[in-house]
Amino acid sequence: KSPAGGEPYFIYDPETQQSYDNLDAPGVLMMGVDHLPAELPVDASKHFGDQLLKYIPALAASNGEVPFDQQSDLPPEIKGAVVTSQGALTPQFEYIRNLRKANEEAAKIGQATAD
């Protein structure tokens, strides 16, 4: 039985192989939420959004035209999460350039051996 989201519990009677929504029925109390993996992203998104809200005022007030290394008005949590600024990778994420180059070279080698 696939339980409804609001009622994840049901009774399963192994002798009759029947399931019951009545929790007073004879049998074993079962809990199953088959959509639980889909709920995890919802909970994670809500939590992330709730945590992000406190940074919105500083982010909105920051001047993105100032060079990244001079942006002293960003909270460290936000500054550390900025991947690009003004079309360039920020210092903490410059490794991505080398990673992309290595991936492109590996793809070329893989394609050359496939031909």
PDB file of N, CA, C and O in Angstrom, residues 18-57:
ATOM      1  N   GLN A  18      -4.234  -7.873   4.387  1.00  0.00           N
ATOM      2  CA  GLN A  18      -5.043  -6.685   4.171  1.00  0.00           C
ATOM      3  C   GLN A  18      -4.401  -5.505   4.892  1.00  0.00           C
ATOM      4  O   GLN A  18      -3.706  -5.677   5.892  1.00  0.00           O
ATOM      5  N   SER A  19      -4.634  -4.329   4.365  1.00  0.00           N
ATOM      6  CA  SER A  19      -4.179  -3.124   5.056  1.00  0.00           C
ATOM      7  C   SER A  19      -5.391  -2.281   5.411  1.00  0.00           C
ATOM      8  O   SER A  19      -6.412  -2.309   4.712  1.00  0.00           O
ATOM      9  N   TYR A  20      -5.260  -1.557   6.516  1.00  0.00           N
ATOM     10  CA  TYR A  20      -6.381  -0.777   7.046  1.00  0.00           C
ATOM     11  C   TYR A  20      -5.892   0.613   7.442  1.00  0.00           C
ATOM     12  O   TYR A  20      -4.812   0.765   7.994  1.00  0.00           O
ATOM     13  N   ASP A  21      -6.727   1.595   7.169  1.00  0.00           N
ATOM     14  CA  ASP A  21      -6.432   2.956   7.622  1.00  0.00           C
ATOM     15  C   ASP A  21      -6.803   3.133   9.089  1.00  0.00           C
ATOM     16  O   ASP A  21      -6.270   4.005   9.768  1.00  0.00           O
ATOM     17  N   ASN A  22      -7.706   2.282   9.586  1.00  0.00           N
ATOM     18  CA  ASN A  22      -8.134   2.312  10.977  1.00  0.00           C
ATOM     19  C   ASN A  22      -6.982   1.793  11.847  1.00  0.00           C
ATOM     20  O   ASN A  22      -6.629   0.621  11.791  1.00  0.00           O
ATOM     21  N   LEU A  23      -6.410   2.655  12.656  1.00  0.00           N
ATOM     22  CA  LEU A  23      -5.253   2.258  13.465  1.00  0.00           C
ATOM     23  C   LEU A  23      -5.621   1.327  14.609  1.00  0.00           C
ATOM     24  O   LEU A  23      -4.741   0.810  15.298  1.00  0.00           O
ATOM     25  N   ASP A  24      -6.901   1.082  14.810  1.00  0.00           N
ATOM     26  CA  ASP A  24      -7.339   0.136  15.843  1.00  0.00           C
ATOM     27  C   ASP A  24      -7.500  -1.276  15.283  1.00  0.00           C
ATOM     28  O   ASP A  24      -7.808  -2.198  16.025  1.00  0.00           O
ATOM     29  N   ALA A  25      -7.294  -1.456  13.986  1.00  0.00           N
ATOM     30  CA  ALA A  25      -7.448  -2.777  13.362  1.00  0.00           C
ATOM     31  C   ALA A  25      -6.330  -3.705  13.831  1.00  0.00           C
ATOM     32  O   ALA A  25      -5.272  -3.246  14.267  1.00  0.00           O
ATOM     33  N   PRO A  26      -6.561  -5.014  13.744  1.00  0.00           N
ATOM     34  CA  PRO A  26      -5.503  -5.952  14.143  1.00  0.00           C
ATOM     35  C   PRO A  26      -4.390  -5.973  13.106  1.00  0.00           C
ATOM     36  O   PRO A  26      -4.631  -5.844  11.914  1.00  0.00           O
ATOM     37  N   GLY A  27      -3.164  -6.099  13.570  1.00  0.00           N
ATOM     38  CA  GLY A  27      -2.035  -6.186  12.656  1.00  0.00           C
ATOM     39  C   GLY A  27      -0.865  -5.353  13.124  1.00  0.00           C
ATOM     40  O   GLY A  27      -0.766  -4.973  14.288  1.00  0.00           O
ATOM     41  N   VAL A  28       0.010  -5.078  12.199  1.00  0.00           N
ATOM     42  CA  VAL A  28       1.259  -4.368  12.475  1.00  0.00           C
ATOM     43  C   VAL A  28       1.144  -2.939  11.969  1.00  0.00           C
ATOM     44  O   VAL A  28       0.711  -2.706  10.838  1.00  0.00           O
ATOM     45  N   LEU A  29       1.520  -2.007  12.825  1.00  0.00           N
ATOM     46  CA  LEU A  29       1.524  -0.599  12.420  1.00  0.00           C
ATOM     47  C   LEU A  29       2.675  -0.375  11.454  1.00  0.00           C
ATOM     48  O   LEU A  29       3.832  -0.683  11.742  1.00  0.00           O
ATOM     49  N   MET A  30       2.359   0.153  10.289  1.00  0.00           N
ATOM     50  CA  MET A  30       3.362   0.408   9.256  1.00  0.00           C
ATOM     51  C   MET A  30       3.446   1.905   9.002  1.00  0.00           C
ATOM     52  O   MET A  30       2.448   2.615   9.122  1.00  0.00           O
ATOM     53  N   MET A  31       4.629   2.345   8.653  1.00  0.00           N
ATOM     54  CA  MET A  31       4.793   3.724   8.224  1.00  0.00           C
ATOM     55  C   MET A  31       5.565   3.684   6.918  1.00  0.00           C
ATOM     56  O   MET A  31       6.612   3.058   6.820  1.00  0.00           O
ATOM     57  N   GLY A  32       5.030   4.330   5.939  1.00  0.00           N
ATOM     58  CA  GLY A  32       5.722   4.381   4.659  1.00  0.00           C
ATOM     59  C   GLY A  32       5.364   5.661   3.942  1.00  0.00           C
ATOM     60  O   GLY A  32       4.197   5.986   3.791  1.00  0.00           O
ATOM     61  N   VAL A  33       6.350   6.385   3.548  1.00  0.00           N
ATOM     62  CA  VAL A  33       6.129   7.605   2.793  1.00  0.00           C
ATOM     63  C   VAL A  33       6.928   7.462   1.520  1.00  0.00           C
ATOM     64  O   VAL A  33       8.128   7.695   1.494  1.00  0.00           O
ATOM     65  N   ASP A  34       6.259   7.040   0.457  1.00  0.00           N
ATOM     66  CA  ASP A  34       6.982   6.737  -0.770  1.00  0.00           C
ATOM     67  C   ASP A  34       7.483   7.970  -1.505  1.00  0.00           C
ATOM     68  O   ASP A  34       8.343   7.877  -2.363  1.00  0.00           O
ATOM     69  N   HIS A  35       7.005   9.136  -1.170  1.00  0.00           N
ATOM     70  CA  HIS A  35       7.480  10.358  -1.813  1.00  0.00           C
ATOM     71  C   HIS A  35       8.497  11.107  -0.954  1.00  0.00           C
ATOM     72  O   HIS A  35       8.881  12.225  -1.274  1.00  0.00           O
ATOM     73  N   LEU A  36       8.971  10.481   0.109  1.00  0.00           N
ATOM     74  CA  LEU A  36       9.897  11.153   1.019  1.00  0.00           C
ATOM     75  C   LEU A  36      11.148  11.679   0.316  1.00  0.00           C
ATOM     76  O   LEU A  36      11.568  12.807   0.573  1.00  0.00           O
ATOM     77  N   PRO A  37      11.771  10.917  -0.605  1.00  0.00           N
ATOM     78  CA  PRO A  37      12.934  11.501  -1.285  1.00  0.00           C
ATOM     79  C   PRO A  37      12.611  12.797  -2.017  1.00  0.00           C
ATOM     80  O   PRO A  37      13.441  13.689  -2.112  1.00  0.00           O
ATOM     81  N   ALA A  38      11.392  12.933  -2.498  1.00  0.00           N
ATOM     82  CA  ALA A  38      11.014  14.170  -3.182  1.00  0.00           C
ATOM     83  C   ALA A  38      10.804  15.317  -2.201  1.00  0.00           C
ATOM     84  O   ALA A  38      10.870  16.477  -2.579  1.00  0.00           O
ATOM     85  N   GLU A  39      10.536  15.005  -0.953  1.00  0.00           N
ATOM     86  CA  GLU A  39      10.333  16.033   0.056  1.00  0.00           C
ATOM     87  C   GLU A  39      11.649  16.632   0.530  1.00  0.00           C
ATOM     88  O   GLU A  39      11.695  17.767   0.975  1.00  0.00           O
ATOM     89  N   LEU A  40      12.731  15.881   0.437  1.00  0.00           N
ATOM     90  CA  LEU A  40      14.028  16.363   0.906  1.00  0.00           C
ATOM     91  C   LEU A  40      14.452  17.652   0.196  1.00  0.00           C
ATOM     92  O   LEU A  40      14.846  18.616   0.862  1.00  0.00           O
ATOM     93  N   PRO A  41      14.366  17.733  -1.141  1.00  0.00           N
ATOM     94  CA  PRO A  41      14.730  19.003  -1.783  1.00  0.00           C
ATOM     95  C   PRO A  41      13.837  20.164  -1.355  1.00  0.00           C
ATOM     96  O   PRO A  41      14.307  21.297  -1.263  1.00  0.00           O
ATOM     97  N   VAL A  42      12.566  19.885  -1.097  1.00  0.00           N
ATOM     98  CA  VAL A  42      11.663  20.946  -0.646  1.00  0.00           C
ATOM     99  C   VAL A  42      12.122  21.474   0.702  1.00  0.00           C
ATOM    100  O   VAL A  42      12.247  22.689   0.900  1.00  0.00           O
ATOM    101  N   ASP A  43      12.404  20.568   1.632  1.00  0.00           N
ATOM    102  CA  ASP A  43      12.870  20.989   2.955  1.00  0.00           C
ATOM    103  C   ASP A  43      14.210  21.708   2.866  1.00  0.00           C
ATOM    104  O   ASP A  43      14.426  22.725   3.524  1.00  0.00           O
ATOM    105  N   ALA A  44      15.110  21.177   2.042  1.00  0.00           N
ATOM    106  CA  ALA A  44      16.431  21.791   1.899  1.00  0.00           C
ATOM    107  C   ALA A  44      16.306  23.186   1.289  1.00  0.00           C
ATOM    108  O   ALA A  44      16.982  24.119   1.727  1.00  0.00           O
ATOM    109  N   SER A  45      15.448  23.334   0.281  1.00  0.00           N
ATOM    110  CA  SER A  45      15.267  24.644  -0.351  1.00  0.00           C
ATOM    111  C   SER A  45      14.689  25.654   0.632  1.00  0.00           C
ATOM    112  O   SER A  45      15.108  26.810   0.666  1.00  0.00           O
ATOM    113  N   LYS A  46      13.719  25.216   1.413  1.00  0.00           N
ATOM    114  CA  LYS A  46      13.128  26.118   2.403  1.00  0.00           C
ATOM    115  C   LYS A  46      14.175  26.537   3.435  1.00  0.00           C
ATOM    116  O   LYS A  46      14.288  27.713   3.764  1.00  0.00           O
ATOM    117  N   HIS A  47      14.950  25.573   3.910  1.00  0.00           N
ATOM    118  CA  HIS A  47      15.988  25.889   4.904  1.00  0.00           C
ATOM    119  C   HIS A  47      17.018  26.844   4.304  1.00  0.00           C
ATOM    120  O   HIS A  47      17.403  27.835   4.943  1.00  0.00           O
ATOM    121  N   PHE A  48      17.462  26.561   3.079  1.00  0.00           N
ATOM    122  CA  PHE A  48      18.441  27.431   2.425  1.00  0.00           C
ATOM    123  C   PHE A  48      17.885  28.842   2.282  1.00  0.00           C
ATOM    124  O   PHE A  48      18.562  29.829   2.586  1.00  0.00           O
ATOM    125  N   GLY A  49      16.646  28.941   1.819  1.00  0.00           N
ATOM    126  CA  GLY A  49      16.020  30.250   1.654  1.00  0.00           C
ATOM    127  C   GLY A  49      15.899  30.996   2.971  1.00  0.00           C
ATOM    128  O   GLY A  49      16.158  32.199   3.044  1.00  0.00           O
ATOM    129  N   ASP A  50      15.516  30.265   4.019  1.00  0.00           N
ATOM    130  CA  ASP A  50      15.397  30.899   5.338  1.00  0.00           C
ATOM    131  C   ASP A  50      16.744  31.438   5.815  1.00  0.00           C
ATOM    132  O   ASP A  50      16.820  32.510   6.404  1.00  0.00           O
ATOM    133  N   GLN A  51      17.819  30.687   5.556  1.00  0.00           N
ATOM    134  CA  GLN A  51      19.149  31.121   5.976  1.00  0.00           C
ATOM    135  C   GLN A  51      19.655  32.283   5.127  1.00  0.00           C
ATOM    136  O   GLN A  51      20.378  33.150   5.601  1.00  0.00           O
ATOM    137  N   LEU A  52      19.275  32.301   3.853  1.00  0.00           N
ATOM    138  CA  LEU A  52      19.740  33.336   2.929  1.00  0.00           C
ATOM    139  C   LEU A  52      19.096  34.695   3.204  1.00  0.00           C
ATOM    140  O   LEU A  52      19.714  35.735   2.946  1.00  0.00           O
ATOM    141  N   LEU A  53      17.884  34.691   3.720  1.00  0.00           N
ATOM    142  CA  LEU A  53      17.152  35.949   3.938  1.00  0.00           C
ATOM    143  C   LEU A  53      17.946  36.990   4.716  1.00  0.00           C
ATOM    144  O   LEU A  53      17.889  38.177   4.391  1.00  0.00           O
ATOM    145  N   LYS A  54      18.702  36.564   5.704  1.00  0.00           N
ATOM    146  CA  LYS A  54      19.424  37.546   6.532  1.00  0.00           C
ATOM    147  C   LYS A  54      20.536  38.257   5.760  1.00  0.00           C
ATOM    148  O   LYS A  54      21.013  39.300   6.192  1.00  0.00           O
ATOM    149  N   TYR A  55      20.940  37.701   4.620  1.00  0.00           N
ATOM    150  CA  TYR A  55      22.016  38.312   3.833  1.00  0.00           C
ATOM    151  C   TYR A  55      21.499  39.208   2.703  1.00  0.00           C
ATOM    152  O   TYR A  55      22.279  39.920   2.076  1.00  0.00           O
ATOM    153  N   ILE A  56      20.215  39.162   2.433  1.00  0.00           N
ATOM    154  CA  ILE A  56      19.648  39.917   1.311  1.00  0.00           C
ATOM    155  C   ILE A  56      19.883  41.420   1.432  1.00  0.00           C
ATOM    156  O   ILE A  56      20.295  42.052   0.458  1.00  0.00           O
ATOM    157  N   PRO A  57      19.673  42.050   2.591  1.00  0.00           N
ATOM    158  CA  PRO A  57      19.901  43.503   2.658  1.00  0.00           C
ATOM    159  C   PRO A  57      21.337  43.895   2.291  1.00  0.00           C
ATOM    160  O   PRO A  57      21.546  44.840   1.519  1.00  0.00           O
TER     161      PRO A  57
END
